Coordinates of C-alpha atoms and ligand atoms in Angstrom, one line a residue:
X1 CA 0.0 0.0 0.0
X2 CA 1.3 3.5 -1.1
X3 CA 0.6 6.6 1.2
X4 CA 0.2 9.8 0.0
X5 CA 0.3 12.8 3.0
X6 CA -2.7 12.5 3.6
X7 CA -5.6 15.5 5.7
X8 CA -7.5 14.4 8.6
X9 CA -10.4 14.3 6.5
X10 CA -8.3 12.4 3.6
X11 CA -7.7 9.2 6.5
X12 CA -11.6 9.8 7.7
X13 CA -12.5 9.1 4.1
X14 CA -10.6 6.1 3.5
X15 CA -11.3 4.4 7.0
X16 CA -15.1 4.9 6.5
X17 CA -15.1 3.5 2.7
X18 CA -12.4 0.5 3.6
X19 CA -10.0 1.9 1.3
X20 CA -7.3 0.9 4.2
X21 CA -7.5 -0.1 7.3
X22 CA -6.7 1.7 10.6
X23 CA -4.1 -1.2 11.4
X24 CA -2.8 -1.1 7.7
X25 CA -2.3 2.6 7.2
X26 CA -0.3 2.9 10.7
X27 CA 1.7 -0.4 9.7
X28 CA 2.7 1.1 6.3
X29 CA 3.5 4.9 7.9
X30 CA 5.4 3.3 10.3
X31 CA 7.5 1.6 7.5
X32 CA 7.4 4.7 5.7
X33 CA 8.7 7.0 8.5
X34 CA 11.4 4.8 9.9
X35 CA 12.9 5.0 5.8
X36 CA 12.6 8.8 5.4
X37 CA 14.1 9.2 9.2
X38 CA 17.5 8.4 7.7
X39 CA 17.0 12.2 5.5
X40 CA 16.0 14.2 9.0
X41 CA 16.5 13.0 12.0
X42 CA 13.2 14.0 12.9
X43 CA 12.6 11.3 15.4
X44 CA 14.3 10.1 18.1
X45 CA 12.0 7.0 18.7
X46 CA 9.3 5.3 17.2
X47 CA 6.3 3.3 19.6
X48 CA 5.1 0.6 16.8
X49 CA 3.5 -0.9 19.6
X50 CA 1.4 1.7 20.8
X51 CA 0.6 2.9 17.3
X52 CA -0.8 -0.7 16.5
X53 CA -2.9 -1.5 19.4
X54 CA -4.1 2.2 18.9
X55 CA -4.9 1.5 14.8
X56 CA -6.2 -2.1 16.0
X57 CA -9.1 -0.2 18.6
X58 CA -10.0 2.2 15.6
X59 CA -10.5 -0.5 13.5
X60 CA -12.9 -2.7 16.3
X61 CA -14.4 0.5 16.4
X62 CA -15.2 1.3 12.9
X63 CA -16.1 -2.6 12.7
X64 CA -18.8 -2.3 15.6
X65 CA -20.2 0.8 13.9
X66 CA -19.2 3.5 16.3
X67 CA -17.9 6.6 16.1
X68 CA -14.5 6.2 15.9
X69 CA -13.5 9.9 17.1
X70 CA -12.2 13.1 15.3
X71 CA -8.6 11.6 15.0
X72 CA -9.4 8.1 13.9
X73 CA -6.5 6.5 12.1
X74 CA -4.4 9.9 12.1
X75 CA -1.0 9.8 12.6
X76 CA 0.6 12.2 15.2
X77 CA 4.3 12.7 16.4
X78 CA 4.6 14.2 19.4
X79 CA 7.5 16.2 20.3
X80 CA 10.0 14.5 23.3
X81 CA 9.7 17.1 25.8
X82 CA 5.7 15.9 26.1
X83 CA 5.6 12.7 28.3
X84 CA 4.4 9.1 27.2
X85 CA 3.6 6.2 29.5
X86 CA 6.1 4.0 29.0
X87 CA 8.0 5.3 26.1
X88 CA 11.5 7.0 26.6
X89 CA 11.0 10.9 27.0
X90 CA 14.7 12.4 26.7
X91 CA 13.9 16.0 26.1
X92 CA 16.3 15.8 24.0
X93 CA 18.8 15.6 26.7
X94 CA 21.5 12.8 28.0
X95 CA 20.0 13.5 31.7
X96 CA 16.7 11.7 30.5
X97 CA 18.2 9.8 28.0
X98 CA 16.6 6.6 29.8
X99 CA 13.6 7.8 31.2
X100 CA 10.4 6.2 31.1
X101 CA 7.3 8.0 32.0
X102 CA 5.2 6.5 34.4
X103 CA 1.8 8.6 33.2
X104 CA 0.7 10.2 29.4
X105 CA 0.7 14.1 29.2
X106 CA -3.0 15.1 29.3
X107 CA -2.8 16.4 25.2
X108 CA -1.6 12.7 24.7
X109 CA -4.2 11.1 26.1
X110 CA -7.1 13.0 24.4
X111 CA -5.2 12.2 21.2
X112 CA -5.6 8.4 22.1
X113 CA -9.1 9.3 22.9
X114 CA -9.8 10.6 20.1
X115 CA -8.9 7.7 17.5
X116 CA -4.9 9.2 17.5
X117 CA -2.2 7.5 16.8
X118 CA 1.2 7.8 18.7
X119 CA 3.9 7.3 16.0
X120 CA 6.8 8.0 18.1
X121 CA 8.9 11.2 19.7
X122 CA 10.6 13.7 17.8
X123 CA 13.9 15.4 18.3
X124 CA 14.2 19.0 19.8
X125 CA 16.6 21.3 21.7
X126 CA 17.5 20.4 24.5
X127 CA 14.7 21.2 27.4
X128 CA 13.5 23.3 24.5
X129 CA 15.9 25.6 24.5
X130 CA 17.4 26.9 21.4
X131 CA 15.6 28.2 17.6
X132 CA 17.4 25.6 15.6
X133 CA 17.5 22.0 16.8
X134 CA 21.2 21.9 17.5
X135 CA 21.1 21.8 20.8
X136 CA 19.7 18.3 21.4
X137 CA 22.7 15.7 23.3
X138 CA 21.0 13.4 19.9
X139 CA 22.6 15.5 17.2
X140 CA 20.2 18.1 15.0
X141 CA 17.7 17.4 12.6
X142 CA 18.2 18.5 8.9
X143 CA 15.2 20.4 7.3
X144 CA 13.3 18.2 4.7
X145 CA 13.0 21.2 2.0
X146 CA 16.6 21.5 2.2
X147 CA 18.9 19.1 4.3
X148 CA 21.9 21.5 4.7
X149 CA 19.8 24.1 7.0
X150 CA 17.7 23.8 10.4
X151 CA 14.3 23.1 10.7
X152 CA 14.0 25.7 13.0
X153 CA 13.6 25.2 17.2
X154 CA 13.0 24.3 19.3
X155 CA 10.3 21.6 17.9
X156 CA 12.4 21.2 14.7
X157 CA 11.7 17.0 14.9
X158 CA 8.1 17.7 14.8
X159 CA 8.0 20.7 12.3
X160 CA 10.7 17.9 10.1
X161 CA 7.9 15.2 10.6
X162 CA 4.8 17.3 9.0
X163 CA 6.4 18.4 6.3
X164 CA 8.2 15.4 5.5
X165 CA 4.9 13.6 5.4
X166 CA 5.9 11.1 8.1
X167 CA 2.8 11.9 10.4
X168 CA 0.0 13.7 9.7
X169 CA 0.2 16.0 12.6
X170 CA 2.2 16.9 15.5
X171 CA 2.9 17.9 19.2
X172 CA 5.3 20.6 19.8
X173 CA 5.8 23.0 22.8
X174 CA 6.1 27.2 22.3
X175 CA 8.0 29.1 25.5
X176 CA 9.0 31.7 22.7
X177 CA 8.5 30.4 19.3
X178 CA 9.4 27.2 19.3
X179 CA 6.5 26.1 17.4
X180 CA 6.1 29.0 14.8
X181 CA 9.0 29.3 14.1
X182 CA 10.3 25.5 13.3
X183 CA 7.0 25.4 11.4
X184 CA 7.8 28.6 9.1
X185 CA 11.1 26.9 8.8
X186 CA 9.7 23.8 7.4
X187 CA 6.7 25.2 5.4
X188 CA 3.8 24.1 7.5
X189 CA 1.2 25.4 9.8
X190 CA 2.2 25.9 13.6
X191 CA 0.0 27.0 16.4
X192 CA 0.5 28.4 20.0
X193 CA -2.8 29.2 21.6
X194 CA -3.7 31.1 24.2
X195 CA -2.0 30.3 27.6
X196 CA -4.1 28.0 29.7
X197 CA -6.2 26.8 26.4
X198 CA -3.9 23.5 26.4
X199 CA -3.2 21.4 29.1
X200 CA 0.5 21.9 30.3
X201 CA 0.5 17.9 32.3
X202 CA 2.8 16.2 31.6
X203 CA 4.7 18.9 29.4
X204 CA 8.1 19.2 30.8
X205 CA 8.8 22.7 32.6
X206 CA 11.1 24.8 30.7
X207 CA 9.3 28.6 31.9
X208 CA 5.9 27.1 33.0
X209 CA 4.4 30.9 32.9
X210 CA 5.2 31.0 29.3
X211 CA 5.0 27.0 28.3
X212 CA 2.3 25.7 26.0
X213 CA 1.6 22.6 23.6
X214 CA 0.3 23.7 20.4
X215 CA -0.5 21.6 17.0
X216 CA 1.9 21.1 13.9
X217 CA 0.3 20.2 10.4
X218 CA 0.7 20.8 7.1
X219 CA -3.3 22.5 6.8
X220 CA -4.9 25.1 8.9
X221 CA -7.9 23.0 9.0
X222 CA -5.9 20.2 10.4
X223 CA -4.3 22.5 13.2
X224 CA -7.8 23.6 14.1
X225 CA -9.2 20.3 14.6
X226 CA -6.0 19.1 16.8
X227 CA -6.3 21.6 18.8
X228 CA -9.9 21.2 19.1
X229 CA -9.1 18.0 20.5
X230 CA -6.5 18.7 23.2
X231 CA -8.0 22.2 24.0
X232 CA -10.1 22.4 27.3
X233 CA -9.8 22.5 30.8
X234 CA -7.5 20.3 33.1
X235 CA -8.4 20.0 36.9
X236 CA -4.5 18.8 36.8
X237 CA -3.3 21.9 35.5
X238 CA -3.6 24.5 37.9
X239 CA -3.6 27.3 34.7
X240 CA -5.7 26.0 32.2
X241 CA -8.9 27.8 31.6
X242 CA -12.2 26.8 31.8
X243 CA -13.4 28.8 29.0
X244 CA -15.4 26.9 26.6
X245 CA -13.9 25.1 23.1
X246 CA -15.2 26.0 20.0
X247 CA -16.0 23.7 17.1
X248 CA -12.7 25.5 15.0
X249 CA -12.7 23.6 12.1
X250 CA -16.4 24.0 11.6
X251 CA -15.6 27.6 11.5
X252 CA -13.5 28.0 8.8
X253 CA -15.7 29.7 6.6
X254 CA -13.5 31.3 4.4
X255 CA -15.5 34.9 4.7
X256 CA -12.7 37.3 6.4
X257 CA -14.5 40.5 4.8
X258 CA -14.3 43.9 7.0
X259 CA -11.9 42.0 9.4
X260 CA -9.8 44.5 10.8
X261 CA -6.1 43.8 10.6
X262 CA -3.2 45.7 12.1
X263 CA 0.6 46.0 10.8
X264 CA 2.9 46.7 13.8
X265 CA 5.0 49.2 12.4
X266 CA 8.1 47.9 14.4
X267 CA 8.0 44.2 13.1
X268 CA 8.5 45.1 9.4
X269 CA 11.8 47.6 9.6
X270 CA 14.8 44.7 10.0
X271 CA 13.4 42.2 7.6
X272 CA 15.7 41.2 5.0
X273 CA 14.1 42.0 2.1
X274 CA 12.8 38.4 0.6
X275 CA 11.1 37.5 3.8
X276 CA 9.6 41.2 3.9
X277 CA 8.2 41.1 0.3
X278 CA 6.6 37.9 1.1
X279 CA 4.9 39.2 4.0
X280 CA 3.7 42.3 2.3
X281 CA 2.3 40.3 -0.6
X282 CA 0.4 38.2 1.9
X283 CA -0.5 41.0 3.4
X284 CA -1.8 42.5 -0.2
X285 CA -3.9 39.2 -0.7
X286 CA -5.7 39.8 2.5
X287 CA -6.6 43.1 1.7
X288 CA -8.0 41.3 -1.9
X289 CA -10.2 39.3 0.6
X290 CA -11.9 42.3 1.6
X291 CA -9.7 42.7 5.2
X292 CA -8.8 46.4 6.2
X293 CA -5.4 46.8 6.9
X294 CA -3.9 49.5 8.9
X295 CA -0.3 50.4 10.6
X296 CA -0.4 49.8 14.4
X297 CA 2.6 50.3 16.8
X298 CA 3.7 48.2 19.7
X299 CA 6.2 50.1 21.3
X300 CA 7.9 47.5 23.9
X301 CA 8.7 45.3 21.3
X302 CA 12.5 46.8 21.2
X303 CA 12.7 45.1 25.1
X304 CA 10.8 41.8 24.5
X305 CA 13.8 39.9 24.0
X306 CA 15.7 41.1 26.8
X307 CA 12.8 40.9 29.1
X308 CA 12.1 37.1 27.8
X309 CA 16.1 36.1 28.6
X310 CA 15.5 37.0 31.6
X311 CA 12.2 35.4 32.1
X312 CA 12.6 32.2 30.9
X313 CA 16.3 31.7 32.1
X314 CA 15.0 32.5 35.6
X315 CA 12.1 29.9 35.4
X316 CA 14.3 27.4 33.9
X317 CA 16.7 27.8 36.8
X318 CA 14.1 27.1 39.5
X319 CA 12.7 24.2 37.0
X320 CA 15.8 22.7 36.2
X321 CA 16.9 22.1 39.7
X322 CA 15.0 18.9 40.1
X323 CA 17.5 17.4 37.7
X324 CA 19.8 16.5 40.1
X325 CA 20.8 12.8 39.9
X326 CA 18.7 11.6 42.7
X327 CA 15.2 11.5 41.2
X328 CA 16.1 11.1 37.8
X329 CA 18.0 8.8 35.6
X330 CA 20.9 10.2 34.6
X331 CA 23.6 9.9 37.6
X332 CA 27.4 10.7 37.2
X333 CA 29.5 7.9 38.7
X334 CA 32.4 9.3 40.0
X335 CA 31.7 11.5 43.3
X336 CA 32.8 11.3 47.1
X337 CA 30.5 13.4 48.7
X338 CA 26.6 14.2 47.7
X339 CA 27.4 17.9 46.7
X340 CA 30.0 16.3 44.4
X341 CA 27.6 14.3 43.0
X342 CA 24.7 16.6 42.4
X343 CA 27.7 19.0 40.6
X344 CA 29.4 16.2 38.6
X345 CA 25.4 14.6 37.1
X346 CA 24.7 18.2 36.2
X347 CA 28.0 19.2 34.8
X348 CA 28.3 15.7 32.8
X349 CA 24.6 15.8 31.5
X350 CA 23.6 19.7 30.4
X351 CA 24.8 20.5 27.2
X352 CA 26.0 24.1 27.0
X353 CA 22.6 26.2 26.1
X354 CA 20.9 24.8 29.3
X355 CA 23.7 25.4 31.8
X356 CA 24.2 29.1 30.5
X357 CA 20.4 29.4 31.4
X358 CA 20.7 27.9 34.6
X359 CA 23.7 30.5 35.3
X360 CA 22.2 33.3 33.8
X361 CA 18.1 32.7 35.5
X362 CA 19.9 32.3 38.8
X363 CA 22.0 35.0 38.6
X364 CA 18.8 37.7 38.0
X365 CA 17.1 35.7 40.8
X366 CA 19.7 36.2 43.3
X367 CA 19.0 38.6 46.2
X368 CA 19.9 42.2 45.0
X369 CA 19.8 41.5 41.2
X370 CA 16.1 40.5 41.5
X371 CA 14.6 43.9 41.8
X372 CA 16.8 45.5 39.4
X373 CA 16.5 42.3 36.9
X374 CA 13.5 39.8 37.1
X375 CA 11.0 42.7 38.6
X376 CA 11.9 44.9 36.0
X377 CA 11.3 41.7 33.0
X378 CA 8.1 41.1 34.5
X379 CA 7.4 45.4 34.2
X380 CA 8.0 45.0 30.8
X381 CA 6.0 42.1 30.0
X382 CA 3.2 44.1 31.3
X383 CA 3.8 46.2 29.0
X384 CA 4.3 44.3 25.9
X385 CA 0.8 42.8 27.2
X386 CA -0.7 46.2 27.5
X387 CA 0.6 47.0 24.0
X388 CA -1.3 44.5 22.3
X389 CA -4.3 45.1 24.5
X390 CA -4.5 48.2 23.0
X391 CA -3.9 47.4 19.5
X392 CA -7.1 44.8 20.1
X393 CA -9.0 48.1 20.3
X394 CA -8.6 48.6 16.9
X395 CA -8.1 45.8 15.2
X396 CA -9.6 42.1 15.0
X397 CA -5.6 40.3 14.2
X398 CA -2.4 41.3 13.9
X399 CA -0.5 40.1 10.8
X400 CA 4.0 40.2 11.3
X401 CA 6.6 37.9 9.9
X402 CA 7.8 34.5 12.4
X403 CA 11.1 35.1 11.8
X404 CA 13.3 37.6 10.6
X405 CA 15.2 35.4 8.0
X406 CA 14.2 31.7 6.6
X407 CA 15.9 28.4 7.4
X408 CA 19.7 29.1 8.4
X409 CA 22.7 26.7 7.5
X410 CA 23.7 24.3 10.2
X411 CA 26.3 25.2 12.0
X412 CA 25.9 29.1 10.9
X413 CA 24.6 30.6 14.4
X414 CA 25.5 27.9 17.1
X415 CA 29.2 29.6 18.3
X416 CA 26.9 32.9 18.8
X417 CA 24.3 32.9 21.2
X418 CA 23.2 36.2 21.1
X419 CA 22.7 35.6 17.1
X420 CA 20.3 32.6 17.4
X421 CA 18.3 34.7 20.6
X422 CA 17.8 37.3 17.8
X423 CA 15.6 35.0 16.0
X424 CA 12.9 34.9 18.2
X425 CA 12.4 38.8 17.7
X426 CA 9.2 38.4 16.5
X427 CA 7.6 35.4 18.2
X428 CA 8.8 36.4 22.1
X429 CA 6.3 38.8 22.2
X430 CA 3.0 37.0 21.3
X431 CA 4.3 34.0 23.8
X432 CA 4.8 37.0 26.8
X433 CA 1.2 38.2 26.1
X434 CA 0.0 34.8 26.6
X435 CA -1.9 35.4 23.3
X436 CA -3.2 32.9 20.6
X437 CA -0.5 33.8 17.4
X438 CA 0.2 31.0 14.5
X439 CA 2.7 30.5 11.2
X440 CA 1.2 30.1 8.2
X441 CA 3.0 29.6 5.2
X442 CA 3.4 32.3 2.7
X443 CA 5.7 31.4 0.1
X444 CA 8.6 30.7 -0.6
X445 CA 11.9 32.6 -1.2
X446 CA 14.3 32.4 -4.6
X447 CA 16.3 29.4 -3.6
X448 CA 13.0 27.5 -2.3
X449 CA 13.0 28.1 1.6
X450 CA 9.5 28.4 3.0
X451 CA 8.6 31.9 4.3
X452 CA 5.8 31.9 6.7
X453 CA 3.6 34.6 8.3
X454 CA 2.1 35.2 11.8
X455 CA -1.1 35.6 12.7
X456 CA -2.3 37.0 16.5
X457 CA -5.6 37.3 18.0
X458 CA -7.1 38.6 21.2
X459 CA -7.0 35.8 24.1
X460 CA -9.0 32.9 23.3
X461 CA -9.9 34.1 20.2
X462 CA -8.2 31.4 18.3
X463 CA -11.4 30.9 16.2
X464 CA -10.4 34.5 13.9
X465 CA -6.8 33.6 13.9
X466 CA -7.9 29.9 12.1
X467 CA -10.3 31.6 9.9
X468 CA -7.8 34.3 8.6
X469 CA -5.4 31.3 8.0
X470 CA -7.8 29.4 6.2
X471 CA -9.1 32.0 4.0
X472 CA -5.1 32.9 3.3
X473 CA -4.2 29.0 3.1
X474 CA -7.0 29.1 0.4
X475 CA -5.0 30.8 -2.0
X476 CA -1.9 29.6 -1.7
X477 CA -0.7 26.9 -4.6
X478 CA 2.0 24.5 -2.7
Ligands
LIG1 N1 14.2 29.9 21.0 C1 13.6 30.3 22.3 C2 14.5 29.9 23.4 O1 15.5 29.3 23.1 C3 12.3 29.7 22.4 C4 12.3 28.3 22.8 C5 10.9 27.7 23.0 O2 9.9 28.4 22.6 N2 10.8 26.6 23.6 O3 14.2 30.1 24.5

């Protein structure tokens, strides 16, 4: 049997008139995804296992004449930061190189609910940490459109696995970009909703005020009906919202007339000029849909970067800690005394990115620094927050570029820190807001590297960000 990528609908379809069978279609992209691994990289690990007694339930379903759920049959990756019962979850780090979950991250288990089915674990930076994949102790993933650049970070596996048409969608996790931007990287559709929409359980903590899990795929409509599935509240997630899910893919209407769309004047002055021209051109074709466009200004953007460093670095510091070769698997085997031993495990096991975090968050945490450094980031995130509180006054979305630049070389950023931290410029701010924002693919540039363009709504308003996608996606040839 031959797979094409298939849609969410496109597996619904073929279940439903026996075209394939749950069991066969997860049996022959299992095959198929283990072959095209040897390009990327993108995974880690594959759970044949799981996926087969989860194909072999769809099918008894489908057999009894039930409904067998919104994800019936569909093949998802899920990034390895995002815990499975008993499969390895490194986070892409030679701490957890061995560790086995004992419980399924709340997004992962509505998946299974749902008719999903859990190919396997894809690469990423280590903890998350880092915009280009090169910071996982398992070696980078290449990007499928071309092999010699990054797909982007820090859920570059998962971004690699959508586009390469190994699974049909994806988990990844967002602290600052991490799924818009690996996804404009890679040409498909990212999304981080709105903080608290998603279930954080079982998502390991990098900056839990500023963590989410958000859907990869390579259609809008397809990212609106994951997220449909793993959105909702979570009595084991102290910050996910209540607030009631909407049917998004049933609202993808494709009408975006007399939406009101602002251009934040400060996102579009240090684009280098292919990325910017594709941006304005999408930004032309949404105006041919009837959308009003005007300039709006978020002045805090110049500190969002600075004020995220801080931010996250300090979270990760307090959330790191637990790593300490006691409770966890990795333990170094040479020490005398117990503080020798919690120093050694952590100085063997971190790669470099997460230990200059650790430095750097406890460093603004530290009595005396804390006013003057982590109260101040947090001022400033208010602000950022108040910024696009006010642009929501006037405008329905806000339309910027992901990233300043498409997919980088490997190897081209990784000796300069401050370099790759600059490629988040655009995405930090949407993740300190807490806001809904998404990547949606608008072209491509001269030598072929996928360009995509953010969308950002008001809080929970994911539902206008979809439909503006859609009705953009609609337009696009691939
Ligand atoms: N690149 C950013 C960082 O390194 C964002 C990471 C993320 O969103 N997980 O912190």
């Amino acid at each position: 049997m031959k797979i094409p990528p298939l849609t969410i609908d496109g597996v619904r379809e073929g279940l439903l008139s026996r075209q394939f069978s749950a069991t066969e279609l997860a049996g022959e992209a299992l095959r198929f995804a283990e072959g095209e691994n040897a390009t990327t990289g993108a995974y880690l690990h594959f759970s044949p296992e799981r996926a087969l007694a989860a194909a072999r339930q769809v099918d008894d379903k489908i057999a009894r004449g039930e409904e067998p759920g919104p994800l019936a049959g569909v093949t998802v990756a899920v990034k390895d930061v995002i815990v499975t019962k008993g499969i390895r979850t490194t986070c892409g780090s030679k701490l957890l190189a061995h560790f086995i979950p004992p419980y399924d991250a709340t997004a992962v288990e509505r998946i299974e609910q749902a008719g999903g089915i859990l190919m396997g674990k894809t690469n990423c930076d280590e903890f998350a940490m880092g915009s280009s994949n090169e910071n996982s102790a398992f070696g980078p993933v290449r990007n499928p459109v071309a092999t010699d650049r990054v797909p982007g970070g820090s859920s570059g596996g998962s971004a690699a696995a959508v586009a390469q048409g190994t699974a049909v969608v994806a988990l990844g996790s967002d602290t600052g970009g991490s799924i818009r931007q690996p996804a404009s990287f890679c040409g498909v559709v990212g999304v981080t909703p709105t903080y608290g929409r998603v279930s954080r359980y079982g998502l390991t903590a990098f900056a839990s005020s500023l963590d989410h899990i958000g859907p990869l795929a390579r259609s809008v409509k397809d990212s609106a009906t994951l997220l449909g599935v793993i959105a909702g509240h979570d009595p084991r997630d102290a910050t996910s919202a209540a607030a009631p899910v909407p049917d998004y893919a049933a609202e993808l209407t494709g009408d975006v007339k007399g939406l009101k769309l602002g251009l934040p004047r400060e996102y579009l002055k240090d684009l280098t000029s292919e990325t910017g021209r594709l941006i304005l051109k999408g930004v032309d074709t949404l105006k041919s849909l009837g959308c009003e466009v005007r300039e709006i200004s978020l002045p805090a953007t110049d500190y969002a970067i600075a004020s995220y460093y801080i931010i996250a670095t300090a979270e990760a510091s307090s959330n790191l800690a637990r790593y300490d070769g006691v409770r966890y698997t990795f333990r170094s085997g040479s020490s005398e005394t117990l503080s020798d031993m919690y120093r050694n495990t952590r100085g063997e096991a971190f790669g470099a990115e997460c230990k200059r975090r650790i430095m750097l968050g406890t460093y603004v945490l530290s009595a005396g620094y804390y006013d003057a450094y982590y109260l101040k980031a947090q001022k400033v995130r208010g602000l950022i927050a108040r910024d696009f509180a006010n642009a929501f006054q006037q405008v329905d979305a806000i339309v910027a570029p992901v990233s300043p630049f498409p997919a980088f070389k490997l190897g081209e950023k990784v000796d300069d820190p401050l370099a790759m931290y600059l490629s988040d410029i655009f995405t930090i701010t949407g993740s300190l807001a807490g806001i809904p924002c998404m990547s949606v693919p608008c072209g491509k540039t001269a030598e072929g590297l996928p360009v995509g363009m953010q969308i950002l709504t008001r809080h929970f308003d994911e539902s206008t960000m979809f439909r503006l996608a859609d009705a953009f996606e609609r337009t696009q040839t691939r």
